[in-house]
Coordinates of C-alpha atoms in Angstrom, one line a residue:
X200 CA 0.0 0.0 0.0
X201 CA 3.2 2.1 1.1
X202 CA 4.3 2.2 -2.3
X203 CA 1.3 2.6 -4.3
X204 CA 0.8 5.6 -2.2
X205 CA 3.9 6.9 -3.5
X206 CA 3.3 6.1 -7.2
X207 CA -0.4 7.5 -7.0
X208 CA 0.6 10.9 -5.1
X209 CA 4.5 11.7 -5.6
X210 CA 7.5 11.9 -3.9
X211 CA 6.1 15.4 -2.0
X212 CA 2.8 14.2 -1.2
X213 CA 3.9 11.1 -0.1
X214 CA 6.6 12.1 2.2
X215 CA 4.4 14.6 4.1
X216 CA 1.9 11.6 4.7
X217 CA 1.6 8.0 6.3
X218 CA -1.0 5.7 4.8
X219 CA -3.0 2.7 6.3
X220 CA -5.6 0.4 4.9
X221 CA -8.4 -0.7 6.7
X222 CA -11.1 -3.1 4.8
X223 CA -11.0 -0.6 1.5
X224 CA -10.6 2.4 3.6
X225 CA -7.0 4.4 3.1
X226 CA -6.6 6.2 6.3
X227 CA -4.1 9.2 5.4
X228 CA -2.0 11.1 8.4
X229 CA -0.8 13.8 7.3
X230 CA 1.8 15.9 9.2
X231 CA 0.2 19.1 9.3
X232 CA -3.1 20.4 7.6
X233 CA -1.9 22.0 4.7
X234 CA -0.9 18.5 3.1
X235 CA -4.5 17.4 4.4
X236 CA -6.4 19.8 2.6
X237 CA -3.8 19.4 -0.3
X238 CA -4.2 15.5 -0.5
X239 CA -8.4 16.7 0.2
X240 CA -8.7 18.7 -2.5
X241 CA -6.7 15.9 -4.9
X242 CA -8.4 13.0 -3.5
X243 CA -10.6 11.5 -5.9
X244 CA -7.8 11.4 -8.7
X245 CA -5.8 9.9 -6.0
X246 CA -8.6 6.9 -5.7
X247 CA -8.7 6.3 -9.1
X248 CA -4.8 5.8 -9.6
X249 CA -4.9 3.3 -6.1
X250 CA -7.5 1.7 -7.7
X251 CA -5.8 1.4 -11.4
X252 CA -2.6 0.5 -9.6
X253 CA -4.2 -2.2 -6.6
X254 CA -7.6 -3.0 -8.5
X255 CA -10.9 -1.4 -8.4
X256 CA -12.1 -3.4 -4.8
X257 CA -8.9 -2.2 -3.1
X258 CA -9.4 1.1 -2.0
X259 CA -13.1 2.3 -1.9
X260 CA -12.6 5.5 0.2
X261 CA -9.6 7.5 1.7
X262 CA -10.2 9.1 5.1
X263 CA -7.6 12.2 5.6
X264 CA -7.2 12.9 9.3
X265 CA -4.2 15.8 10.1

């Protein structure tokens, strides 16, 4: 998941983040609020590459806490 995480948002996104998946839910930590409104506002293009990169039952939601 780590690393799909990394594909899907980039090298910037991805080091200001952690990632966890619960049954289809991606729970992103992100290390300050302006990377969770930032991964927020991007969110939905980030679910379709997870899903194109893990499958389309993978990932069904991401949940952003800060």
């Amino acid at each position: 998941t780590s690393f799909a995480w990394q594909v899907a948002v980039g090298p910037a996104l991805a080091r200001s983040s952690a990632v966890e998946l619960r049954d289809g839910v991606l729970i992103v930590r992100a290390r300050d609020p302006r990377w969770a409104k930032e991964i927020d506002h991007v969110a939905d293009t980030i679910l379709q590459r997870l899903q194109h990169l893990l499958g389309p039952a993978s990932v069904t939601r991401i949940v952003i806490n800060a």
